[in-house]
């Protein structure tokens, strides 16, 4: 009892101390009946102004330009920007204007009403919550309570920073394309196809664990167009696993489930960069039955004959990978591999030097990946089968484990996005860290 | 975990259990786990060192441990006393030892640490960055889970 009392008191004191220390000031204002704040350090001044000069062909949220004591600044209507209801004032009426400075840029934003400057403590700012407000969470720095009012603190750097400009434009375009709830419902021309494509995406994920995302979007778009044309008005949707397989037919990289043929092996060899190191560490997540691992090991032996090579190959499918270490080929193999094979009583198998370079592991990449710094990652047709959040985690591991000069080889129809520089060819996409 | 290591453990667990218990043993589906896991009540652990590092954990609940110890000693044991603990420790040692022998024949060099045994309620093992292979074994006396975490020395 006494213990909890003491704790309570300590907590209250802590709270008071937090509230006392004012280290953040913000200009508060209202938009559609809610209170917002902006860090005072980004605010240059406030003003009442009207009769903005209209700029043709500007985005709808740009009200025009304004002459601020000789400087021409653009004026953005925050209510339209955030899709909030905005009352249109008389032509002559004055609007409340906050002049912001973000980086080198100066511009004005129109709000419903400017309130005052409020001092708060940084520590009392709470993280934004998605339920809160009508504004995209990524534009909100946090939420703070002061004198019985809740203020949503906007992150102006996020909203207006120049490098975000394109992203914002895209966001805006997307937002504008969506019919606003107040507008009369109207069928956009491509509406049916959009819905069908999102259904197809969902069924692919449900039936085959295939997730459409930035890694494979381009392929999906072209495949969907093809699918639509092929179906000739018939039902576009995928209902069975066999149809999902049919849809994914063209997705697979060359020589999936068998040794790479001579042409593909040579194409991969050609893409591989010069590596100076004495040993090369390679990671091959999602190696399946192990054909691609053996193929790659041979390609690496040929490309870097003097170097020590180690390949860690994982798969979380125990049945698939359990046969990988002892692969025997009763029939002929592509010429490329002949120098790396010996003849045994059951057929051809790989020579000891190649064997010793590969570790096949029953391992789930979503668990910790204890690997040394890597020179290369071969990850074909595997990313698409991870949920987007898992993909993100795996990319984090890629960046973590890869040496600065390291390369990633992906599947034929997969691309790494932000943070990666592509090189390589059409058939063998390859990427380096930025 | 390297694919080559899996079978020796599964096989030796199967053989040893069938031999010492003189009863039917069924192997459950193998799977991977990396989160912390509850211990059922009695856990024997054997450390591995050498080319690799890791450990093997034999996990069962108290009634199972008593029944297995009773079967192995040929007498009815009712308390979790030193004899029961020593018996379970020995079982862990036998299974791991046989697996390591098989691995040695395949060219992998492992050393064992002497087994240790833990008993108690509500225990949990957590080393979250280690991925473990779980081999569930269904015996006539109850379930034993063999939890193998081995990794190559970097």
Coordinates of C-alpha atoms in Angstrom, one line a residue:
Chain A
X1 CA 0.0 0.0 0.0
X2 CA 2.6 2.5 1.2
X3 CA 4.8 1.3 -1.6
X4 CA 2.2 2.1 -4.2
X5 CA 1.5 5.4 -2.7
X6 CA 5.1 6.4 -2.9
X7 CA 5.2 5.3 -6.4
X8 CA 2.1 7.3 -7.3
X9 CA 3.6 10.4 -5.7
X10 CA 6.8 9.9 -7.6
X11 CA 4.9 9.5 -10.8
X12 CA 2.9 12.7 -10.2
X13 CA 6.1 14.6 -9.4
X14 CA 7.7 13.2 -12.6
X15 CA 4.6 14.3 -14.5
X16 CA 4.8 17.8 -13.1
X17 CA 8.5 18.0 -13.8
X18 CA 7.9 17.0 -17.4
X19 CA 5.1 19.5 -17.8
X20 CA 7.2 22.3 -16.3
X21 CA 10.0 22.0 -18.7
X22 CA 8.9 24.0 -21.7
X23 CA 11.2 23.2 -24.6
X24 CA 8.9 23.2 -27.5
X25 CA 6.7 26.0 -28.8
X26 CA 4.1 25.7 -31.4
X27 CA 1.8 28.0 -33.3
X28 CA -1.7 26.6 -32.9
X29 CA -4.6 26.9 -35.3
X30 CA -7.8 25.3 -36.3
X31 CA -8.8 23.3 -39.3
X32 CA -12.4 22.0 -39.7
X33 CA -13.0 22.4 -36.0
X34 CA -9.9 20.6 -34.8
X35 CA -6.9 22.1 -33.2
X36 CA -3.5 21.7 -34.8
X37 CA 0.0 22.9 -34.0
X38 CA 3.2 23.6 -36.0
X39 CA 6.7 23.9 -34.5
X40 CA 7.3 27.6 -34.2
X41 CA 10.8 27.2 -35.6
X42 CA 9.3 26.6 -39.0
X43 CA 6.9 29.5 -38.8
X44 CA 8.2 32.8 -40.2
X45 CA 5.2 34.9 -39.5
X46 CA 1.5 35.0 -39.5
X47 CA -0.7 37.3 -41.6
X48 CA -4.2 38.1 -42.8
X49 CA -4.4 38.2 -46.5
X50 CA -6.7 37.7 -49.5
X51 CA -7.0 38.2 -53.2
X52 CA -4.3 35.7 -54.1
X53 CA -3.2 35.7 -57.7
X54 CA -4.7 32.6 -59.3
X55 CA -2.2 30.3 -61.0
X56 CA -3.7 28.3 -63.9
X57 CA -3.0 24.6 -64.0
X58 CA -1.8 24.4 -60.5
X59 CA -2.9 21.6 -58.1
X60 CA -6.3 22.2 -56.6
X61 CA -4.8 22.9 -53.2
X62 CA -2.7 25.8 -54.4
X63 CA -4.8 28.9 -54.0
X64 CA -2.4 31.1 -55.8
X65 CA 0.6 33.3 -55.2
X66 CA 0.9 36.2 -52.8
X67 CA 3.2 39.2 -52.7
X68 CA 4.7 39.3 -49.3
X69 CA 6.5 42.6 -49.1
X70 CA 8.1 42.0 -52.5
X71 CA 8.6 38.3 -52.2
X72 CA 6.3 36.1 -54.2
X73 CA 5.3 33.1 -52.2
X74 CA 2.8 30.4 -53.1
X75 CA -0.2 29.8 -50.9
X76 CA -1.6 26.4 -50.1
X77 CA -5.0 25.8 -48.7
X78 CA -4.5 23.2 -46.0
X79 CA -8.2 22.3 -45.9
X80 CA -8.2 21.3 -49.5
X81 CA -4.8 19.7 -49.1
X82 CA -6.1 17.4 -46.4
X83 CA -9.5 17.0 -48.0
X84 CA -11.3 18.8 -45.2
X85 CA -14.4 20.8 -45.7
X86 CA -13.4 24.4 -46.6
X87 CA -15.8 27.3 -46.6
X88 CA -15.3 29.5 -49.6
X89 CA -15.1 33.1 -48.4
X90 CA -16.1 36.1 -50.4
X91 CA -13.6 37.3 -53.0
X92 CA -12.5 40.2 -50.9
X93 CA -12.4 38.5 -47.5
X94 CA -9.1 37.9 -45.8
X95 CA -7.8 34.5 -44.9
X96 CA -5.7 33.5 -42.0
X97 CA -2.2 32.8 -43.3
X98 CA 0.7 31.1 -41.6
X99 CA 4.0 31.8 -43.5
X100 CA 6.3 28.8 -43.2
X101 CA 9.9 28.4 -43.9
X102 CA 10.9 24.8 -44.8
X103 CA 14.5 24.5 -45.9
X104 CA 15.1 27.3 -48.4
X105 CA 11.4 27.6 -49.3
X106 CA 9.0 30.2 -48.0
X107 CA 5.3 29.8 -48.5
X108 CA 1.9 30.4 -46.9
X109 CA -0.7 28.0 -45.7
X110 CA -4.4 29.0 -45.3
X111 CA -6.1 27.7 -42.1
X112 CA -9.5 28.4 -40.6
X113 CA -8.2 30.4 -37.6
X114 CA -4.9 31.1 -35.9
X115 CA -5.1 30.7 -32.2
X116 CA -1.9 31.5 -30.2
X117 CA 1.6 30.3 -29.3
X118 CA 1.6 27.4 -26.9
X119 CA 4.7 26.2 -25.0
X120 CA 4.9 22.6 -24.1
X121 CA 7.5 20.0 -23.1
X122 CA 8.9 17.7 -25.8
X123 CA 8.5 14.8 -23.4
X124 CA 4.7 15.3 -23.3
X125 CA 4.2 14.8 -27.0
X126 CA 2.6 11.4 -27.7
X127 CA 3.0 9.4 -30.8
X128 CA 0.3 9.9 -33.5
X129 CA -2.6 7.5 -33.5
X130 CA -4.2 6.3 -36.8
X131 CA -7.7 6.8 -35.3
X132 CA -7.0 10.4 -34.6
X133 CA -8.1 13.0 -37.1
X134 CA -8.6 13.1 -40.8
X135 CA -5.0 13.5 -41.7
X136 CA -2.6 10.8 -42.8
X137 CA -0.6 9.6 -39.8
X138 CA 2.7 10.1 -41.6
X139 CA 2.2 13.9 -41.7
X140 CA 1.6 14.0 -37.9
X141 CA 4.5 14.4 -35.5
X142 CA 2.5 13.7 -32.4
X143 CA -0.3 14.7 -30.2
X144 CA -0.2 16.8 -27.1
X145 CA -2.6 18.0 -24.5
X146 CA -2.5 21.5 -23.2
X147 CA -5.0 23.3 -21.0
X148 CA -7.7 20.8 -21.7
X149 CA -7.3 20.9 -25.5
X150 CA -5.7 18.2 -27.7
X151 CA -3.4 19.5 -30.4
X152 CA -2.3 17.6 -33.4
X153 CA 1.2 18.6 -34.2
X154 CA 1.9 18.6 -38.0
X155 CA 5.2 17.6 -39.3
X156 CA 5.8 20.3 -41.9
X157 CA 9.1 19.0 -43.0
X158 CA 7.4 15.8 -43.8
X159 CA 4.6 17.5 -45.7
X160 CA 6.5 20.1 -47.6
X161 CA 10.2 19.0 -47.8
X162 CA 11.3 19.3 -51.4
X163 CA 12.5 15.7 -51.8
X164 CA 9.0 14.6 -50.7
X165 CA 7.4 16.7 -53.4
X166 CA 7.1 13.9 -55.9
X167 CA 5.8 11.5 -53.4
X168 CA 3.3 13.9 -52.1
X169 CA 2.2 14.7 -55.6
X170 CA 1.7 11.0 -56.2
X171 CA -0.2 10.7 -53.0
X172 CA -2.3 13.6 -53.9
X173 CA -3.0 12.2 -57.3
X174 CA -4.1 8.9 -55.8
X175 CA -6.3 10.8 -53.3
X176 CA -7.8 12.8 -56.1
X177 CA -8.4 9.8 -58.2
X178 CA -10.5 8.3 -55.4
X179 CA -14.0 9.8 -55.5
X180 CA -14.4 11.9 -52.4
X181 CA -17.1 10.6 -50.1
X182 CA -19.2 13.7 -50.6
X183 CA -19.1 13.6 -54.4
X184 CA -21.8 11.8 -56.2
X185 CA -20.7 8.2 -56.7
X186 CA -19.5 7.8 -60.2
X187 CA -18.0 4.9 -62.1
X188 CA -14.5 5.7 -63.2
X189 CA -13.8 4.2 -66.6
X190 CA -11.2 1.6 -65.4
X191 CA -13.0 0.9 -62.2
X192 CA -14.0 -2.8 -62.9
X193 CA -10.5 -3.7 -63.9
X194 CA -9.0 -2.2 -60.8
X195 CA -11.2 -4.2 -58.5
X196 CA -10.5 -7.3 -60.5
X197 CA -6.8 -6.7 -60.2
X198 CA -7.0 -6.3 -56.5
X199 CA -9.0 -9.5 -56.2
X200 CA -6.5 -11.3 -58.3
X201 CA -3.7 -10.0 -56.0
X202 CA -5.6 -11.2 -52.9
X203 CA -6.3 -14.7 -54.3
X204 CA -2.7 -15.1 -55.3
X205 CA -1.7 -14.4 -51.8
X206 CA -4.3 -16.7 -50.3
X207 CA -3.9 -19.6 -52.7
X208 CA -0.2 -19.5 -53.4
X209 CA 1.3 -17.1 -50.8
X210 CA 2.4 -14.8 -53.7
X211 CA 2.4 -11.2 -52.6
X212 CA 2.2 -8.4 -55.2
X213 CA 4.4 -5.5 -54.0
X214 CA 7.2 -3.2 -55.1
X215 CA 9.4 -6.2 -55.9
X216 CA 7.1 -7.6 -58.6
X217 CA 4.6 -4.9 -59.4
X218 CA 5.9 -4.3 -62.9
X219 CA 5.6 -8.0 -63.7
X220 CA 2.2 -8.2 -62.2
X221 CA 0.9 -5.2 -64.2
X222 CA 2.0 -6.6 -67.5
X223 CA 0.9 -10.2 -66.6
X224 CA -2.5 -8.9 -65.6
X225 CA -3.0 -7.0 -68.8
X226 CA -2.0 -10.2 -70.7
X227 CA -4.4 -12.3 -68.5
X228 CA -7.2 -9.8 -69.2
X229 CA -6.6 -10.0 -73.0
X230 CA -6.3 -13.8 -72.8
X231 CA -9.6 -14.2 -70.9
X232 CA -11.5 -12.2 -73.6
X233 CA -14.2 -10.8 -71.3
X234 CA -14.6 -14.0 -69.4
X235 CA -14.3 -13.9 -65.6
X236 CA -11.0 -12.4 -64.7
X237 CA -10.9 -13.7 -61.2
X238 CA -8.8 -16.6 -60.0
X239 CA -10.8 -19.2 -58.1
X240 CA -8.7 -22.3 -57.9
X241 CA -5.1 -23.1 -57.1
X242 CA -4.6 -24.4 -60.7
X243 CA -5.6 -21.0 -62.1
X244 CA -3.2 -19.3 -59.7
X245 CA -0.5 -21.5 -61.0
X246 CA -1.5 -20.6 -64.6
X247 CA -1.3 -16.9 -63.7
X248 CA 2.2 -17.3 -62.2
X249 CA 3.4 -19.5 -65.1
X250 CA 5.6 -16.7 -66.6
X251 CA 6.9 -15.5 -63.3
X252 CA 9.5 -18.1 -62.6
X253 CA 13.2 -17.4 -63.3
X254 CA 14.9 -19.5 -66.0
X255 CA 15.8 -23.1 -65.0
X256 CA 13.8 -23.3 -61.9
X257 CA 13.9 -26.7 -60.4
X258 CA 16.8 -28.0 -62.5
X259 CA 20.4 -27.1 -63.1
X260 CA 20.9 -23.8 -65.0
X261 CA 21.3 -24.5 -68.7
X262 CA 24.5 -23.4 -70.4
X263 CA 23.2 -20.1 -71.7
X264 CA 21.8 -19.0 -68.4
X265 CA 24.9 -20.1 -66.4
X266 CA 27.0 -18.0 -68.8
X267 CA 24.7 -15.1 -68.5
X268 CA 25.1 -15.2 -64.7
X269 CA 28.8 -15.6 -65.0
X270 CA 29.0 -12.5 -67.2
X271 CA 27.1 -10.3 -64.7
X272 CA 29.3 -11.2 -61.7
X273 CA 31.7 -8.4 -60.9
X274 CA 35.4 -8.6 -60.2
X275 CA 36.0 -9.6 -56.6
X276 CA 39.4 -9.0 -55.0
X277 CA 38.8 -10.8 -51.7
X278 CA 40.5 -14.1 -51.0
X279 CA 37.2 -15.7 -50.0
X280 CA 33.7 -15.1 -51.2
X281 CA 30.7 -15.6 -48.9
X282 CA 27.4 -16.2 -50.6
X283 CA 23.9 -16.5 -49.1
X284 CA 21.2 -18.3 -51.0
X285 CA 17.9 -18.1 -49.1
X286 CA 15.0 -20.0 -50.5
X287 CA 17.2 -22.5 -52.4
X288 CA 14.4 -25.1 -52.7
X289 CA 15.7 -28.4 -53.9
X290 CA 19.2 -27.0 -54.2
X291 CA 19.6 -27.0 -58.0
X292 CA 20.3 -23.2 -58.1
X293 CA 22.8 -23.5 -55.3
X294 CA 24.8 -26.2 -57.1
X295 CA 24.6 -24.2 -60.4
X296 CA 25.7 -21.1 -58.7
X297 CA 28.6 -22.8 -56.9
X298 CA 29.9 -24.1 -60.3
X299 CA 29.5 -20.7 -61.9
X300 CA 31.4 -19.1 -59.0
X301 CA 34.2 -21.7 -59.3
X302 CA 34.6 -20.9 -62.9
X303 CA 34.4 -17.2 -62.5
X304 CA 36.7 -17.0 -59.4
X305 CA 39.0 -20.1 -59.7
X306 CA 41.6 -18.9 -57.2
X307 CA 39.1 -17.9 -54.5
X308 CA 37.7 -19.8 -51.5
X309 CA 33.9 -20.0 -51.9
X310 CA 31.3 -20.6 -49.3
X311 CA 27.6 -20.8 -50.0
X312 CA 25.0 -20.9 -47.2
X313 CA 21.8 -22.2 -48.8
X314 CA 18.6 -22.3 -46.7
X315 CA 15.1 -23.4 -47.2
X316 CA 12.3 -23.7 -44.7
X317 CA 10.8 -26.6 -46.7
X318 CA 12.4 -29.7 -45.1
X319 CA 11.3 -32.1 -47.8
X320 CA 12.7 -30.0 -50.6
X321 CA 16.0 -29.3 -49.0
X322 CA 16.7 -32.7 -47.4
X323 CA 17.8 -34.2 -50.7
X324 CA 19.9 -31.3 -51.8
X325 CA 23.3 -32.2 -50.2
X326 CA 23.5 -35.6 -52.0
X327 CA 22.4 -34.8 -55.5
X328 CA 23.1 -37.4 -58.1
X329 CA 22.3 -37.1 -61.8
X330 CA 21.7 -40.4 -63.6
X331 CA 21.5 -38.6 -67.0
X332 CA 23.6 -36.1 -68.8
X333 CA 24.0 -32.6 -67.4
X334 CA 24.6 -29.4 -69.3
X335 CA 28.2 -29.1 -70.6
X336 CA 28.9 -26.2 -68.2
X337 CA 28.9 -28.6 -65.2
X338 CA 30.9 -31.5 -66.7
X339 CA 34.3 -30.2 -65.4
X340 CA 32.8 -30.1 -61.8
X341 CA 31.4 -33.6 -61.8
X342 CA 32.6 -37.1 -61.2
X343 CA 31.1 -40.3 -62.3
X344 CA 29.9 -42.7 -59.5
X345 CA 28.0 -45.9 -59.6
X346 CA 24.6 -44.1 -59.6
X347 CA 25.5 -41.4 -62.0
X348 CA 27.2 -38.0 -62.0
X349 CA 27.7 -36.1 -58.8
X350 CA 29.6 -32.9 -57.9
X351 CA 33.3 -33.1 -57.0
X352 CA 34.4 -32.7 -53.4
X353 CA 35.7 -29.2 -53.9
X354 CA 32.2 -28.0 -54.9
X355 CA 30.5 -30.0 -52.2
X356 CA 32.7 -28.5 -49.5
X357 CA 31.8 -25.0 -50.6
X358 CA 28.1 -25.4 -49.9
X359 CA 26.2 -25.6 -46.5
X360 CA 22.6 -26.7 -47.0
X361 CA 20.6 -25.6 -44.0
X362 CA 17.0 -26.3 -42.9
X363 CA 16.3 -22.7 -41.8
X364 CA 13.6 -20.1 -41.8
X365 CA 15.0 -16.7 -42.9
X366 CA 12.5 -15.0 -40.6
X367 CA 14.5 -16.3 -37.7
X368 CA 17.9 -14.8 -36.9
X369 CA 20.3 -15.2 -39.8
X370 CA 23.7 -15.8 -38.3
X371 CA 25.9 -15.2 -41.3
X372 CA 29.3 -13.6 -41.9
X373 CA 29.6 -10.5 -44.0
X374 CA 28.5 -11.4 -47.5
X375 CA 29.8 -10.7 -51.0
X376 CA 26.7 -12.0 -52.7
X377 CA 23.1 -12.9 -52.2
X378 CA 21.2 -15.1 -54.6
X379 CA 17.5 -14.8 -53.9
X380 CA 15.4 -15.9 -56.8
X381 CA 11.6 -16.0 -56.8
X382 CA 11.5 -16.0 -53.0
X383 CA 10.8 -12.5 -52.0
X384 CA 7.4 -12.5 -53.6
X385 CA 6.4 -15.3 -51.4
X386 CA 7.0 -13.4 -48.2
X387 CA 4.4 -11.1 -46.8
X388 CA 5.3 -7.4 -47.3
X389 CA 6.3 -6.9 -43.7
X390 CA 8.6 -10.0 -43.8
X391 CA 10.1 -8.8 -47.0
X392 CA 11.0 -5.5 -45.3
X393 CA 12.7 -7.4 -42.5
X394 CA 14.7 -9.5 -44.9
X395 CA 15.8 -6.4 -46.8
X396 CA 17.1 -5.1 -43.5
X397 CA 19.1 -8.3 -43.1
X398 CA 20.4 -8.0 -46.7
X399 CA 21.6 -4.5 -46.0
X400 CA 23.1 -5.5 -42.7
X401 CA 25.0 -8.6 -43.9
X402 CA 26.1 -7.4 -47.4
X403 CA 29.6 -5.9 -47.7
X404 CA 29.7 -2.5 -49.2
X405 CA 30.8 -4.0 -52.6
X406 CA 28.3 -6.9 -52.3
X407 CA 25.7 -7.7 -54.9
X408 CA 22.3 -9.2 -54.9
X409 CA 21.0 -11.4 -57.7
X410 CA 17.2 -11.6 -57.8
X411 CA 14.7 -13.5 -59.9
X412 CA 13.9 -12.7 -63.5
X413 CA 10.8 -10.7 -62.6
X414 CA 11.8 -9.2 -59.3
X415 CA 13.3 -5.9 -58.5
X416 CA 14.8 -4.3 -55.4
X417 CA 13.5 -0.8 -54.9
X418 CA 14.8 2.1 -52.9
X419 CA 18.3 2.0 -51.6
X420 CA 19.6 -0.3 -54.4
X421 CA 21.3 0.5 -57.7
X422 CA 20.5 -2.0 -60.4
X423 CA 23.1 -3.3 -62.8
X424 CA 23.2 -6.6 -64.6
X425 CA 21.0 -7.6 -67.5
X426 CA 17.5 -8.3 -68.5
X427 CA 17.9 -12.0 -67.8
X428 CA 20.0 -11.6 -64.7
X429 CA 18.9 -8.6 -62.6
X430 CA 21.5 -7.6 -60.1
X431 CA 21.7 -4.9 -57.5
X432 CA 24.2 -3.1 -55.4
X433 CA 23.7 -1.1 -52.2
X434 CA 23.5 2.7 -52.8
Chain B
X1 CA 20.7 -26.1 -39.1
X2 CA 22.6 -28.1 -41.7
X3 CA 20.5 -30.7 -43.4
X4 CA 23.1 -33.4 -42.7
X5 CA 22.7 -33.0 -39.0
X6 CA 19.0 -33.6 -38.9
X7 CA 18.8 -37.3 -39.6
X8 CA 21.4 -38.6 -37.1
X9 CA 19.5 -36.9 -34.3
X10 CA 16.1 -38.1 -35.4
X11 CA 17.3 -41.7 -36.0
X12 CA 19.2 -42.0 -32.8
X13 CA 16.4 -40.6 -30.8
X14 CA 14.0 -43.1 -32.4
X15 CA 16.4 -46.1 -32.0
X16 CA 17.4 -45.3 -28.4
X17 CA 13.9 -44.7 -27.2
X18 CA 12.5 -47.8 -28.8
X19 CA 15.3 -49.9 -27.4
X20 CA 15.2 -48.6 -23.8
X21 CA 11.5 -48.4 -23.5
X22 CA 10.7 -51.6 -25.4
X23 CA 7.6 -49.9 -26.8
X24 CA 6.3 -48.2 -29.9
X25 CA 7.7 -44.8 -30.7
X26 CA 6.3 -42.4 -33.2
X27 CA 8.0 -39.4 -34.6
X28 CA 6.0 -36.2 -35.0
X29 CA 6.4 -33.5 -37.7
X30 CA 9.7 -31.7 -37.5
X31 CA 9.6 -27.9 -37.4
X32 CA 11.7 -24.8 -36.6
X33 CA 11.3 -22.5 -33.7
X34 CA 13.1 -19.5 -32.6
X35 CA 11.0 -17.9 -29.9
X36 CA 11.3 -18.7 -26.2
X37 CA 9.6 -21.9 -25.4
X38 CA 8.1 -23.3 -22.2
X39 CA 9.7 -26.2 -20.6
X40 CA 7.3 -28.9 -19.7
X41 CA 8.8 -29.7 -16.3
X42 CA 11.9 -31.8 -16.7
X43 CA 14.6 -30.8 -19.2
X44 CA 18.0 -32.4 -19.8
X45 CA 20.5 -30.4 -21.8
X46 CA 23.7 -31.5 -23.5
X47 CA 26.1 -29.0 -24.9
X48 CA 27.9 -29.4 -28.2
X49 CA 31.2 -28.0 -29.2
X50 CA 33.8 -28.5 -31.9
X51 CA 33.3 -27.5 -35.5
X52 CA 29.9 -26.4 -34.4
X53 CA 28.3 -24.9 -31.3
X54 CA 25.0 -25.5 -29.8
X55 CA 22.9 -27.7 -27.5
X56 CA 20.3 -30.4 -27.5
X57 CA 17.5 -30.1 -25.0
X58 CA 15.2 -33.0 -24.1
X59 CA 12.0 -31.8 -22.7
X60 CA 9.1 -33.7 -21.1
X61 CA 6.6 -33.4 -18.3
X62 CA 7.0 -34.9 -14.9
X63 CA 4.7 -37.9 -15.2
X64 CA 6.4 -38.8 -18.5
X65 CA 9.9 -38.5 -16.8
X66 CA 8.7 -40.8 -14.0
X67 CA 7.2 -43.4 -16.3
X68 CA 10.3 -43.4 -18.6
X69 CA 12.6 -43.7 -15.6
X70 CA 10.4 -46.5 -14.2
X71 CA 10.5 -48.4 -17.5
X72 CA 14.3 -48.0 -17.8
X73 CA 15.0 -49.2 -14.3
X74 CA 12.4 -51.9 -14.2
X75 CA 10.8 -50.7 -11.0
X76 CA 8.0 -48.3 -10.2
X77 CA 9.3 -44.9 -9.3
X78 CA 7.0 -42.3 -7.8
X79 CA 9.2 -39.4 -6.8
X80 CA 11.4 -37.3 -8.9
X81 CA 14.5 -38.3 -6.9
X82 CA 18.1 -38.7 -7.8
X83 CA 17.6 -42.0 -9.5
X84 CA 15.0 -40.5 -11.9
X85 CA 17.1 -37.6 -12.6
X86 CA 20.2 -39.7 -13.3
X87 CA 18.1 -42.0 -15.6
X88 CA 16.8 -39.1 -17.7
X89 CA 20.3 -37.6 -17.8
X90 CA 21.6 -40.9 -19.1
X91 CA 18.8 -41.1 -21.7
X92 CA 19.8 -37.7 -23.0
X93 CA 23.5 -38.8 -23.0
X94 CA 22.7 -42.0 -24.9
X95 CA 20.7 -40.3 -27.6
X96 CA 23.1 -37.4 -28.1
X97 CA 26.1 -39.7 -28.0
X98 CA 24.7 -42.0 -30.7
X99 CA 23.9 -39.0 -32.9
X100 CA 27.4 -37.6 -32.5
X101 CA 28.8 -41.0 -33.4
X102 CA 26.8 -41.1 -36.6
X103 CA 27.9 -37.6 -37.4
X104 CA 31.5 -38.5 -36.8
X105 CA 31.2 -41.3 -39.4
X106 CA 29.9 -38.7 -41.8
X107 CA 33.0 -36.5 -41.2
X108 CA 31.6 -33.9 -38.7
X109 CA 33.5 -33.5 -35.5
X110 CA 31.4 -32.7 -32.4
X111 CA 32.3 -32.8 -28.7
X112 CA 29.8 -33.3 -25.9
X113 CA 29.5 -31.6 -22.6
X114 CA 28.2 -33.7 -19.7
X115 CA 24.4 -33.5 -19.5
X116 CA 22.6 -31.3 -17.0
X117 CA 19.1 -31.7 -15.8
X118 CA 16.6 -29.0 -14.8
X119 CA 13.3 -29.6 -13.1
X120 CA 10.6 -27.2 -11.9
X121 CA 7.3 -25.6 -12.8
X122 CA 6.8 -22.8 -15.3
X123 CA 10.3 -22.8 -16.7
X124 CA 11.1 -21.2 -20.0
X125 CA 14.1 -21.4 -22.3
X126 CA 14.9 -18.3 -24.3
X127 CA 17.8 -17.5 -26.5
X128 CA 15.9 -15.8 -29.2
X129 CA 18.5 -15.5 -31.8
X130 CA 19.0 -19.3 -32.0
X131 CA 16.8 -21.3 -34.3
X132 CA 16.0 -24.7 -33.0
X133 CA 14.8 -27.8 -34.7
X134 CA 12.0 -29.5 -32.8
X135 CA 11.7 -33.3 -33.0
X136 CA 8.6 -34.4 -31.2
X137 CA 8.7 -38.0 -30.1
X138 CA 5.5 -39.8 -29.0
X139 CA 6.3 -42.7 -26.7
X140 CA 3.9 -45.1 -24.9
X141 CA 4.8 -43.2 -21.8
X142 CA 4.2 -39.7 -23.0
X143 CA 5.7 -37.0 -25.2
X144 CA 9.3 -36.0 -25.4
X145 CA 10.4 -33.0 -27.4
X146 CA 13.9 -32.9 -28.6
X147 CA 15.1 -29.4 -29.3
X148 CA 18.3 -29.2 -31.3
X149 CA 20.0 -25.9 -31.9
X150 CA 23.4 -26.2 -33.7
X151 CA 25.1 -23.7 -35.8
X152 CA 28.4 -23.6 -37.6
X153 CA 31.1 -21.7 -36.0
X154 CA 31.5 -18.5 -38.0

